CSV table of C-alpha atoms in Angstrom, one decimal:
chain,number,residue,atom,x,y,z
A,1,UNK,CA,-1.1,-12.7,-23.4
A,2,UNK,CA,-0.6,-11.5,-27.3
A,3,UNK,CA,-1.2,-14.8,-29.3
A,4,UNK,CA,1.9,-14.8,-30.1
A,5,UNK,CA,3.6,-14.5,-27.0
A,6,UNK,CA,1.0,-17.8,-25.8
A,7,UNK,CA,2.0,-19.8,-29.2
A,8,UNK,CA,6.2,-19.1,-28.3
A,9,UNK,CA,5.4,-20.4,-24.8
A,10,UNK,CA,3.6,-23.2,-26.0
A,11,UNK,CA,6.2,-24.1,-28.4
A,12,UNK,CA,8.7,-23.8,-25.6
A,13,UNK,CA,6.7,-26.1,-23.5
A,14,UNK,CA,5.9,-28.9,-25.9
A,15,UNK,CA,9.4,-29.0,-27.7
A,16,UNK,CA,11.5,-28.7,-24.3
A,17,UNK,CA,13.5,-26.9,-26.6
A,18,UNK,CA,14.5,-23.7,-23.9
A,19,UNK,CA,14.1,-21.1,-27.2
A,20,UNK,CA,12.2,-19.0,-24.8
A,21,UNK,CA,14.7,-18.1,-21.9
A,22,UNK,CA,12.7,-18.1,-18.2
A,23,UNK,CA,9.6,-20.6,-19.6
A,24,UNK,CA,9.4,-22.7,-16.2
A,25,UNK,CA,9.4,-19.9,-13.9
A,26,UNK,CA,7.1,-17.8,-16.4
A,27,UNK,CA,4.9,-21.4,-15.8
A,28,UNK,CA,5.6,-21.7,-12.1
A,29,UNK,CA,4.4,-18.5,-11.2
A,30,UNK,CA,1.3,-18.4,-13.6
A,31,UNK,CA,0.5,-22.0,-12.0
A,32,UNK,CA,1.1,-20.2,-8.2
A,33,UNK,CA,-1.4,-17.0,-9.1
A,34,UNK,CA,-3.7,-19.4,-10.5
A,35,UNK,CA,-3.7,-21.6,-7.3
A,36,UNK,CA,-3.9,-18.7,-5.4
A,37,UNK,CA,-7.0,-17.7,-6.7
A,38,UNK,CA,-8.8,-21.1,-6.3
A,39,UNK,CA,-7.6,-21.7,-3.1
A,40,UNK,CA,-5.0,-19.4,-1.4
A,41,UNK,CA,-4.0,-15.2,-0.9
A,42,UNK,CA,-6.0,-14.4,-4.3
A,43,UNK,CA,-9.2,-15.6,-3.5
A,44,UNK,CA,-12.1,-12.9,-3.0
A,45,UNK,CA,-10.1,-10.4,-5.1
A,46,UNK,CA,-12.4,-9.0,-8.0
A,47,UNK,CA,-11.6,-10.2,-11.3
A,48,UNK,CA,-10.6,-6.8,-13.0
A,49,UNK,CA,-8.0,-6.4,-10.2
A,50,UNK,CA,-6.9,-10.4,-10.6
A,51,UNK,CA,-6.9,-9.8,-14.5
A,52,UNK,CA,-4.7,-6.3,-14.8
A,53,UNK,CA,-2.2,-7.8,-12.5
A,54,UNK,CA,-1.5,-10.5,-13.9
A,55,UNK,CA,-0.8,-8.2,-17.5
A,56,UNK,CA,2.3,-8.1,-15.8
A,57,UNK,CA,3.2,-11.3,-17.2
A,58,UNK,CA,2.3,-10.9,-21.3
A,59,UNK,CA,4.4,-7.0,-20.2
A,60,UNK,CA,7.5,-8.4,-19.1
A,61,UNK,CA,7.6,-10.8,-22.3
A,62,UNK,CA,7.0,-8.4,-24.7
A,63,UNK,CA,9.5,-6.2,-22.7
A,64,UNK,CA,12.0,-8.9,-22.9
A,65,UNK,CA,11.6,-8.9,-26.7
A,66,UNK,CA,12.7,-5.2,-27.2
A,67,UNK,CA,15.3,-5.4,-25.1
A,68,UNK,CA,16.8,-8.4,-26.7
A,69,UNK,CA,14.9,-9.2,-30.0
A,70,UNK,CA,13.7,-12.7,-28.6
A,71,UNK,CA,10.5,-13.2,-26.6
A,72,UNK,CA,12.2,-14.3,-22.8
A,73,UNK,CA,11.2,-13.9,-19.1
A,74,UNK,CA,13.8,-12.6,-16.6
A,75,UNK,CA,12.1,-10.6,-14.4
A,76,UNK,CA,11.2,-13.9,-11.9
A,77,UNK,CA,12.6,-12.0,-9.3
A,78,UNK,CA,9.8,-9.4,-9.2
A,79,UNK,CA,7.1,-11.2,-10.4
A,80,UNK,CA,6.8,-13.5,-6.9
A,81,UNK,CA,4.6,-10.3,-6.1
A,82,UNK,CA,1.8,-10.3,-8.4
A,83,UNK,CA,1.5,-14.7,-8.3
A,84,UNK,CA,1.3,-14.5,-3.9
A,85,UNK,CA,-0.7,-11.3,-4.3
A,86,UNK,CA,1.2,-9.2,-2.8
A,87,UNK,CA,1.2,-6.5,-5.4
A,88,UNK,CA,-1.9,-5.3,-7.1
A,89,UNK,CA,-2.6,-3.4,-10.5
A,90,UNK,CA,-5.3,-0.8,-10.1
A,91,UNK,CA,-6.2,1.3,-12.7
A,92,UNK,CA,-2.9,2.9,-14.0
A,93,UNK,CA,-0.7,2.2,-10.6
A,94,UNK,CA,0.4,-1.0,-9.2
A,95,UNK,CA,0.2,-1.4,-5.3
A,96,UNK,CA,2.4,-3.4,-3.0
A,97,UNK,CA,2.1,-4.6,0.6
A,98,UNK,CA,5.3,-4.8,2.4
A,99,UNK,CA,5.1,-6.7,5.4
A,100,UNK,CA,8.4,-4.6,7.1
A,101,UNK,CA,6.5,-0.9,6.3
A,102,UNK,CA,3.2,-1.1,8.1
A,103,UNK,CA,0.9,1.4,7.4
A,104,UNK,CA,1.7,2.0,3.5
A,105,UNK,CA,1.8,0.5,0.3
A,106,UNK,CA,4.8,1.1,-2.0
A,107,UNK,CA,3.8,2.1,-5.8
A,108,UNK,CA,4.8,0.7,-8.6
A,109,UNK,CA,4.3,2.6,-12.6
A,110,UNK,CA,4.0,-0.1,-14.8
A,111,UNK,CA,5.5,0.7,-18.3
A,112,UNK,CA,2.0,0.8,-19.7
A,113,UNK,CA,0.7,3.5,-17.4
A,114,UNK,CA,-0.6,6.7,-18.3
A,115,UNK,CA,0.4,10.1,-16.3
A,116,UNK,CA,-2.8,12.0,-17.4
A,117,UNK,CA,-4.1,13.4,-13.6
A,118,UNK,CA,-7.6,12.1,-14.1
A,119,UNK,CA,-6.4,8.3,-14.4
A,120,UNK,CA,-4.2,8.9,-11.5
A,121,UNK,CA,-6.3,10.2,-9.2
A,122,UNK,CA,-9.1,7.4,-9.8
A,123,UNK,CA,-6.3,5.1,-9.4
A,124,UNK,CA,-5.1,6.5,-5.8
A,125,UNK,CA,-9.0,6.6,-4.9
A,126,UNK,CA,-9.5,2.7,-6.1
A,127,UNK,CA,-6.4,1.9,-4.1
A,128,UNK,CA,-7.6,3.2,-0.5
A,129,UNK,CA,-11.1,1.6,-1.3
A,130,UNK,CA,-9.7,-1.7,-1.9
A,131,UNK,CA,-7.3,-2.0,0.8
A,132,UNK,CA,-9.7,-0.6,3.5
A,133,UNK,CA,-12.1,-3.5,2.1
A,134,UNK,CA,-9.8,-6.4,1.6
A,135,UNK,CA,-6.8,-5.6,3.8
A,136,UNK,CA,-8.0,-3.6,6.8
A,137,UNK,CA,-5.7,-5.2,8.8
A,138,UNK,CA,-3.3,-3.7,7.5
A,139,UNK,CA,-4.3,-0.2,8.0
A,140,UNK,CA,-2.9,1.5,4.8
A,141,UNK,CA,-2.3,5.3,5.2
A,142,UNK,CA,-0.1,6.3,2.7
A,143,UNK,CA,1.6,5.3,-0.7
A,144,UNK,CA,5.2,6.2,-0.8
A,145,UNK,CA,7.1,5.9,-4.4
A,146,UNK,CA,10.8,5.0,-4.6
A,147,UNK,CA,11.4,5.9,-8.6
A,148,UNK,CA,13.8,7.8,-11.3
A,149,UNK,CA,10.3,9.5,-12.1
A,150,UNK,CA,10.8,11.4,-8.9
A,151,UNK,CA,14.6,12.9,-9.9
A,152,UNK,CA,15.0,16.6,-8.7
A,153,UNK,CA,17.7,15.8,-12.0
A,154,UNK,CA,14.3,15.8,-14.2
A,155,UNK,CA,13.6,19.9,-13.6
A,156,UNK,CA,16.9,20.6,-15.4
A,157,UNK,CA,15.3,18.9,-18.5
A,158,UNK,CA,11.9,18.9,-19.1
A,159,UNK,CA,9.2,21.8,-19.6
A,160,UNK,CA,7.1,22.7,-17.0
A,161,UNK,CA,3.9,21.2,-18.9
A,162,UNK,CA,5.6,17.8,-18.3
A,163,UNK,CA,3.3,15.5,-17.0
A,164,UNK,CA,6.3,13.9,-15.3
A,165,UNK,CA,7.1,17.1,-13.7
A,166,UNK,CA,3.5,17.5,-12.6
A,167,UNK,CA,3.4,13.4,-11.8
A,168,UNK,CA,6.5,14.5,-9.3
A,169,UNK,CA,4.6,17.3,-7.0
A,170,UNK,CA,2.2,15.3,-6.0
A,171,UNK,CA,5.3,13.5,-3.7
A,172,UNK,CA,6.9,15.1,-0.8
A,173,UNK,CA,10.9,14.0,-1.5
A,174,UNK,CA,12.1,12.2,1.8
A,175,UNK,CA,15.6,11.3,-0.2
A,176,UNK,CA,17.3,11.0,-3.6
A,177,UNK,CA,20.0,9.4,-4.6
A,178,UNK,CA,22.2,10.0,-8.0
A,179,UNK,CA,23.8,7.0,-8.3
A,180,UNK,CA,21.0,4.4,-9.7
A,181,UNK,CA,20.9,4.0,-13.5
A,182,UNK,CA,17.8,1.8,-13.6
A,183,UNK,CA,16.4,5.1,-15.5
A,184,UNK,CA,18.2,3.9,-18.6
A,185,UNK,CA,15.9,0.6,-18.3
A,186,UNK,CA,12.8,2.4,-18.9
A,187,UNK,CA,13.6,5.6,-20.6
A,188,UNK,CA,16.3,4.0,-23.4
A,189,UNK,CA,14.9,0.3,-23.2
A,190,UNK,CA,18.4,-1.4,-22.1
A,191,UNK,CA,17.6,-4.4,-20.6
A,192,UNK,CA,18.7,-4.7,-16.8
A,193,UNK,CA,21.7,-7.0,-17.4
A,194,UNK,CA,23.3,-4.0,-19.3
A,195,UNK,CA,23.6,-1.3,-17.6
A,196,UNK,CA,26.9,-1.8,-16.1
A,197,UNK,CA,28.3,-0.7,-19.3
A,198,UNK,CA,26.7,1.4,-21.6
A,199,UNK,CA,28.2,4.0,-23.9
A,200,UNK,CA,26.1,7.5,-23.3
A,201,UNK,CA,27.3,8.2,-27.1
A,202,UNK,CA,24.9,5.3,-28.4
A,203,UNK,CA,22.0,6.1,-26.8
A,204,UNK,CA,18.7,6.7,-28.8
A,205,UNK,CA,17.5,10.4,-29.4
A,206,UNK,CA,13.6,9.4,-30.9
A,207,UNK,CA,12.3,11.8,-27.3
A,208,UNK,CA,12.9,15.1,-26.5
A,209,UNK,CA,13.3,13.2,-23.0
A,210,UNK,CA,16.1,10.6,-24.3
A,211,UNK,CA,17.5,13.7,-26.0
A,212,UNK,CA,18.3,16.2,-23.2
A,213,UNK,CA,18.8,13.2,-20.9
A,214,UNK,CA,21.5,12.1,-23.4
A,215,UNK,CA,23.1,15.5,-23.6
A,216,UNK,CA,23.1,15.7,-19.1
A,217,UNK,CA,24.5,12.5,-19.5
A,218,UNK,CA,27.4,13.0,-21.5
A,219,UNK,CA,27.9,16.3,-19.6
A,220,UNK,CA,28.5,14.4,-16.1
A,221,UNK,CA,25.3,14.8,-15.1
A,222,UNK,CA,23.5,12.0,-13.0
A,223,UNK,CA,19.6,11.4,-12.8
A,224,UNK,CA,19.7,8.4,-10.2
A,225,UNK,CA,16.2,8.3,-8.3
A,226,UNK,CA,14.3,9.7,-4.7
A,227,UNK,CA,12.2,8.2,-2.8
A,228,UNK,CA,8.6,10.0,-1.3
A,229,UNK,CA,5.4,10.3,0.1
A,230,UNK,CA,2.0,11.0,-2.1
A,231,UNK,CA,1.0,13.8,-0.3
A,232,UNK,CA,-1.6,15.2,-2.6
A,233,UNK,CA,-4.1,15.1,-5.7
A,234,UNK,CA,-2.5,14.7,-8.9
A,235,UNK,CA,-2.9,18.1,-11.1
């Protein structure tokens, strides 16, 4: 973690004095990974796959803090994932096994993650290695993506050089839905808890993304978010 992310958590810790909202499940579930890889579902996996995924933790902190302008962790719901290693960063993507979808892994973009093809690709490639080494039991055969990245909303606002646009055709859309607004989490940074109620008129225009977004928005337009299958090579 960023030092001073560690030195807020230690404060926390040694003061009792809860400044850092989400401190004992940010512990318990750094104390479960680590356990995990002495002893439990962890164990075996190679170090740079143990280390990326557990970024997740220093990311959700820091996200915490631009969302609400205090270093916090609320996103204990998720992170049960990467601390029983269920979900794995590799490369730019993050991979999970879910035990009710045999046969595929869902993916996960972490906020951090670049869309250039190249890093993709690799990404994808590393994934198949590792799960055909480590978990051939589970016989993985295809990544499927449930995201607001995958949009059909999206080709009404960005160029076609948009690497989100060319991050989309690699999927083959099995559904979509326009009613999700977890898109205003990542693309205007409004913290989960919000976005019940949020006035379009407010929103930030720093993007050409957040600005045509903005402007659908307050049109009646919906993004929501589809669900599908990576069917080929990122281009």
């Amino acid at each position: 973690m960023p030092e001073e992310v560690t030195n807020d958590i230690l404060l926390c810790s040694e003061t009792g004095s809860g400044t850092m909202p989400g401190i004992k499940e940010l512990t318990d579930h750094i104390l479960t990974a680590l356990d995990g890889r002495e002893n439990g579902p962890w164990k075996g996996i190679p170090d740079e796959i143990f280390i990326a995924t557990m970024g997740a933790f220093s990311r959700f902190v820091n996200e915490h803090y631009v969302s609400y302008g205090n270093y916090g962790f609320d996103r204990y719901f998720w992170t049960t994932r990467q601390a029983n290693a269920k979900l794995f960063r590799i490369g730019e993507l993050e991979y999970e096994l879910v035990d009710e979808k045999p046969g595929s892994a869902d993916i996960h973009i972490p906020s951090d993650a670049s869309l250039l093809p190249d890093k993709l690709n690799d990404s994808v490639s590393k994934a198949k290695t590792f799960f055909s080494e480590f978990f051939p039991e589970k016989k993985v055969e295809r990544f499927v993506l449930d995201s607001w990245l995958l949009s059909p909303e999206l080709k009404k606002l960005l160029p076609e050089s948009s690497h989100i646009l060319h991050f989309q055709a690699a999927f083959d859309i099995t559904e979509s839905n326009p009613e999700p607004n977890g898109f205003l989490e990542w693309v205007y940074k409004i913290p989960g808890s919000r976005l019940d109620n949020v006035d379009f008129e407010s929103l930030s225009e720093d993007t050409s993304l957040q600005r045509n977004m903005k402007a659908f928005l307050l049109q009646g337009g919906k993004i929501g978010d589809a669900c599908g299958i990576l069917s080929r090579e990122f281009m």
